[in-house]
Amino acid sequence: GNYDARNPGARRGAEEMQKAFGYRFVLEKAAFDPTVAPNGELRVAFQIKNEGAAPFYYRWPVEVALLDPKTRKVVWRDTFPDLDIRTWLSGDNWTAPEWIAIDKWPKKAPKENWSDQPARWGVPPKSYEAKGAFTIKAPAGEYLLTLAVLDPAGMLPSLRFATANYLKGGRHPIGIVAVGGGTGGPLPKDFPFDLPRADKSLQYTPELRLDE
């Protein structure tokens, strides 16, 4: 993190390093029922790939929620049952460095360019799919359908997916869902997403009020 963010080259390099460190959950695709069934059921599925270098080490829940499209307030929410994000593993067997001898301890170091071979996973990261069927209890209307990973300390969004589909507060909109009539479907092409890097609102509040 100790680099000059005003230097474009340093900033680009730091961004590449930050993408590789730890986990990086790329949201590849999502599917859902555009309208809630007469029995109140809504099916949601998504596909994720960990393009980072490590797993996430805690079993944090994944939330599916309906938001008021104007106020962005949560109207209904639930979590995927039996979903363990610790199993979303990265690739394995990264290209090993080619070592050269040096005069000081530890007497060897990787080549400046790491290796003459292309740097890549020997075992590429795979895609993981999550599916769930939820019982919706919400007034009739059309709502934003969102995904989020919650910190169990306060059951608030904290871990963010690698996707441009982002709303301030840590939720990722994936479409429109109609309850009790109306039309659901994809997000409008001109939907105004927020920038994750500009969001300073994430917190660890021990209590969550759904009307805030």
Short mmCIF file of C-alpha atoms in Angstrom, two decimals:
data_model
loop_
_atom_site.label_atom_id
_atom_site.label_comp_id
_atom_site.label_asym_id
_atom_site.label_seq_id
_atom_site.Cartn_x
_atom_site.Cartn_y
_atom_site.Cartn_z
CA GLY A 1 0.00 0.00 0.00
CA ASN A 2 3.03 2.33 0.23
CA TYR A 3 3.03 3.75 -3.29
CA ASP A 4 2.44 7.12 -4.93
CA ALA A 5 -1.19 7.03 -6.09
CA ARG A 6 -0.52 10.19 -8.11
CA ASN A 7 1.85 8.22 -10.34
CA PRO A 8 -0.30 6.56 -13.06
CA GLY A 9 2.17 3.73 -13.61
CA ALA A 10 2.48 3.00 -9.90
CA ARG A 11 -1.28 3.12 -9.52
CA ARG A 12 -1.83 0.65 -12.37
CA GLY A 13 0.77 -1.70 -10.91
CA ALA A 14 -0.74 -1.46 -7.43
CA GLU A 15 -4.19 -2.24 -8.81
CA GLU A 16 -2.86 -5.39 -10.47
CA MET A 17 -1.19 -6.47 -7.22
CA GLN A 18 -4.32 -5.77 -5.19
CA LYS A 19 -6.42 -7.84 -7.57
CA ALA A 20 -4.10 -10.83 -7.11
CA PHE A 21 -3.71 -10.71 -3.33
CA GLY A 22 -6.25 -12.60 -1.21
CA TYR A 23 -9.60 -13.55 -2.68
CA ARG A 24 -11.26 -11.94 -5.72
CA PHE A 25 -14.81 -13.14 -6.28
CA VAL A 26 -15.79 -12.29 -9.85
CA LEU A 27 -19.57 -12.36 -10.32
CA GLU A 28 -19.80 -14.05 -13.71
CA LYS A 29 -23.56 -14.27 -14.17
CA ALA A 30 -26.88 -14.32 -12.32
CA ALA A 31 -30.37 -15.66 -13.03
CA PHE A 32 -33.71 -15.16 -11.30
CA ASP A 33 -37.46 -15.28 -11.71
CA PRO A 34 -38.59 -11.86 -13.00
CA THR A 35 -41.91 -12.23 -11.19
CA VAL A 36 -42.65 -13.83 -7.83
CA ALA A 37 -44.81 -16.95 -8.18
CA PRO A 38 -48.38 -16.95 -6.79
CA ASN A 39 -47.15 -19.07 -3.86
CA GLY A 40 -44.58 -16.38 -3.02
CA GLU A 41 -41.55 -18.29 -4.33
CA LEU A 42 -38.60 -16.56 -5.97
CA ARG A 43 -35.69 -18.55 -7.41
CA VAL A 44 -32.25 -16.94 -7.61
CA ALA A 45 -28.95 -18.34 -8.88
CA PHE A 46 -25.52 -16.90 -9.55
CA GLN A 47 -22.09 -18.04 -10.71
CA ILE A 48 -18.84 -16.92 -9.09
CA LYS A 49 -15.13 -17.46 -9.75
CA ASN A 50 -12.28 -16.74 -7.33
CA GLU A 51 -9.58 -15.14 -9.48
CA GLY A 52 -7.44 -14.17 -6.49
CA ALA A 53 -4.70 -16.15 -4.77
CA ALA A 54 -6.47 -17.34 -1.60
CA PRO A 55 -9.87 -18.39 -0.27
CA PHE A 56 -12.00 -16.44 2.18
CA TYR A 57 -11.53 -18.05 5.58
CA TYR A 58 -14.88 -17.41 7.25
CA ARG A 59 -18.37 -18.71 6.53
CA TRP A 60 -20.08 -15.38 5.94
CA PRO A 61 -23.67 -15.57 4.64
CA VAL A 62 -24.74 -14.46 1.16
CA GLU A 63 -27.82 -12.27 1.15
CA VAL A 64 -30.52 -11.88 -1.48
CA ALA A 65 -32.66 -8.77 -0.99
CA LEU A 66 -35.39 -6.67 -2.55
CA LEU A 67 -34.84 -2.91 -2.45
CA ASP A 68 -37.21 -0.03 -3.08
CA PRO A 69 -35.96 1.26 -6.46
CA LYS A 70 -36.30 4.91 -5.41
CA THR A 71 -35.15 4.98 -1.80
CA ARG A 72 -32.84 1.92 -2.04
CA LYS A 73 -34.19 0.78 1.34
CA VAL A 74 -34.43 -2.95 2.05
CA VAL A 75 -38.01 -4.23 1.80
CA TRP A 76 -37.23 -7.94 2.19
CA ARG A 77 -34.12 -10.06 2.58
CA ASP A 78 -32.95 -13.59 3.29
CA THR A 79 -29.72 -15.62 2.97
CA PHE A 80 -28.81 -18.62 0.85
CA PRO A 81 -29.10 -21.74 3.02
CA ASP A 82 -26.16 -24.17 3.20
CA LEU A 83 -23.87 -21.90 1.16
CA ASP A 84 -20.25 -21.87 2.33
CA ILE A 85 -18.11 -19.23 0.60
CA ARG A 86 -14.96 -20.83 2.04
CA THR A 87 -15.31 -23.45 -0.70
CA TRP A 88 -14.88 -20.84 -3.46
CA LEU A 89 -11.24 -21.69 -4.10
CA SER A 90 -8.72 -19.99 -6.34
CA GLY A 91 -6.52 -21.76 -8.85
CA ASP A 92 -3.58 -23.97 -7.89
CA ASN A 93 0.02 -24.62 -8.95
CA TRP A 94 1.05 -21.13 -10.09
CA THR A 95 4.11 -20.92 -12.35
CA ALA A 96 7.15 -21.35 -10.10
CA PRO A 97 9.98 -18.80 -10.22
CA GLU A 98 13.34 -19.53 -11.79
CA TRP A 99 16.03 -18.98 -9.16
CA ILE A 100 19.44 -17.35 -9.55
CA ALA A 101 22.38 -17.38 -7.12
CA ILE A 102 23.17 -14.21 -5.15
CA ASP A 103 26.04 -13.29 -2.77
CA LYS A 104 23.95 -12.64 0.33
CA TRP A 105 21.48 -14.66 2.36
CA PRO A 106 19.39 -16.59 1.40
CA LYS A 107 21.88 -17.14 -1.44
CA LYS A 108 19.20 -17.27 -4.11
CA ALA A 109 16.49 -15.03 -5.52
CA PRO A 110 13.90 -15.24 -8.29
CA LYS A 111 14.85 -13.91 -11.69
CA GLU A 112 13.78 -10.33 -12.31
CA ASN A 113 11.15 -11.55 -14.76
CA TRP A 114 10.19 -14.47 -12.47
CA SER A 115 10.25 -17.11 -15.20
CA ASP A 116 10.78 -17.57 -18.93
CA GLN A 117 7.48 -19.50 -18.95
CA PRO A 118 4.09 -17.74 -19.06
CA ALA A 119 2.84 -17.03 -15.52
CA ARG A 120 -0.46 -18.85 -15.01
CA TRP A 121 -2.30 -21.37 -12.90
CA GLY A 122 -1.46 -25.01 -13.52
CA VAL A 123 -5.01 -25.71 -12.34
CA PRO A 124 -7.21 -22.76 -13.36
CA PRO A 125 -9.85 -21.48 -10.92
CA LYS A 126 -13.26 -22.98 -11.53
CA SER A 127 -16.71 -21.43 -11.45
CA TYR A 128 -19.05 -22.11 -8.53
CA GLU A 129 -22.83 -21.95 -8.77
CA ALA A 130 -25.24 -21.06 -5.97
CA LYS A 131 -28.99 -21.61 -6.15
CA GLY A 132 -31.82 -20.83 -3.77
CA ALA A 133 -35.61 -20.66 -3.58
CA PHE A 134 -37.02 -18.01 -1.28
CA THR A 135 -40.45 -17.14 0.09
CA ILE A 136 -41.10 -13.45 -0.51
CA LYS A 137 -43.10 -11.37 1.95
CA ALA A 138 -43.31 -7.89 0.47
CA PRO A 139 -46.03 -5.48 -0.73
CA ALA A 140 -46.96 -5.55 -4.40
CA GLY A 141 -44.54 -3.62 -6.55
CA GLU A 142 -41.35 -3.77 -8.58
CA TYR A 143 -38.09 -4.01 -6.68
CA LEU A 144 -34.32 -4.11 -7.21
CA LEU A 145 -32.98 -7.62 -6.66
CA THR A 146 -29.54 -7.54 -5.03
CA LEU A 147 -26.82 -9.87 -3.77
CA ALA A 148 -24.41 -9.19 -0.92
CA VAL A 149 -22.03 -10.97 1.43
CA LEU A 150 -22.77 -10.09 5.07
CA ASP A 151 -20.46 -9.68 8.02
CA PRO A 152 -22.14 -11.81 10.72
CA ALA A 153 -21.09 -9.29 13.40
CA GLY A 154 -23.91 -6.99 12.33
CA MET A 155 -25.43 -8.80 9.33
CA LEU A 156 -24.46 -5.88 7.10
CA PRO A 157 -22.89 -6.06 3.60
CA SER A 158 -19.11 -6.06 3.86
CA LEU A 159 -17.28 -8.35 1.41
CA ARG A 160 -17.82 -7.07 -2.12
CA PHE A 161 -17.89 -9.00 -5.39
CA ALA A 162 -15.69 -7.99 -8.33
CA THR A 163 -18.37 -6.48 -10.56
CA ALA A 164 -19.43 -3.05 -11.79
CA ASN A 165 -22.99 -3.80 -10.58
CA TYR A 166 -22.66 -1.96 -7.28
CA LEU A 167 -24.76 0.21 -4.98
CA LYS A 168 -23.49 2.33 -2.11
CA GLY A 169 -23.76 0.24 1.02
CA GLY A 170 -22.27 -2.95 -0.41
CA ARG A 171 -25.11 -4.56 -2.39
CA HIS A 172 -24.94 -5.70 -6.02
CA PRO A 173 -28.10 -5.17 -8.14
CA ILE A 174 -28.76 -7.94 -10.67
CA GLY A 175 -32.28 -7.20 -11.92
CA ILE A 176 -35.87 -6.16 -11.32
CA VAL A 177 -38.39 -8.44 -9.59
CA ALA A 178 -42.16 -7.87 -9.67
CA VAL A 179 -44.31 -8.85 -6.70
CA GLY A 180 -48.09 -9.19 -7.07
CA GLY A 181 -48.21 -8.03 -10.70
CA GLY A 182 -45.98 -5.83 -12.80
CA THR A 183 -42.97 -6.54 -14.96
CA GLY A 184 -39.56 -7.68 -13.83
CA GLY A 185 -36.43 -8.46 -15.81
CA PRO A 186 -32.94 -7.08 -16.47
CA LEU A 187 -31.74 -3.76 -15.12
CA PRO A 188 -32.26 -0.81 -17.48
CA LYS A 189 -29.28 -0.15 -19.74
CA ASP A 190 -28.86 3.31 -18.19
CA PHE A 191 -29.05 2.06 -14.59
CA PRO A 192 -26.84 4.32 -12.41
CA PHE A 193 -24.30 2.13 -10.59
CA ASP A 194 -22.12 3.51 -7.79
CA LEU A 195 -18.31 3.28 -7.64
CA PRO A 196 -17.08 0.78 -5.02
CA ARG A 197 -13.84 2.68 -4.40
CA ALA A 198 -15.81 5.84 -3.55
CA ASP A 199 -18.05 4.09 -1.01
CA LYS A 200 -17.01 4.90 2.56
CA SER A 201 -20.29 3.77 4.13
CA LEU A 202 -19.49 0.12 4.97
CA GLN A 203 -19.52 -0.49 8.70
CA TYR A 204 -19.81 -3.16 11.41
CA THR A 205 -22.94 -1.89 13.16
CA PRO A 206 -24.15 -4.62 15.54
CA GLU A 207 -27.80 -3.98 14.68
CA LEU A 208 -29.46 -3.49 11.31
CA ARG A 209 -32.73 -1.63 10.89
CA LEU A 210 -34.39 -2.51 7.61
CA ASP A 211 -35.95 0.97 7.39
CA GLU A 212 -32.54 2.69 7.22
#
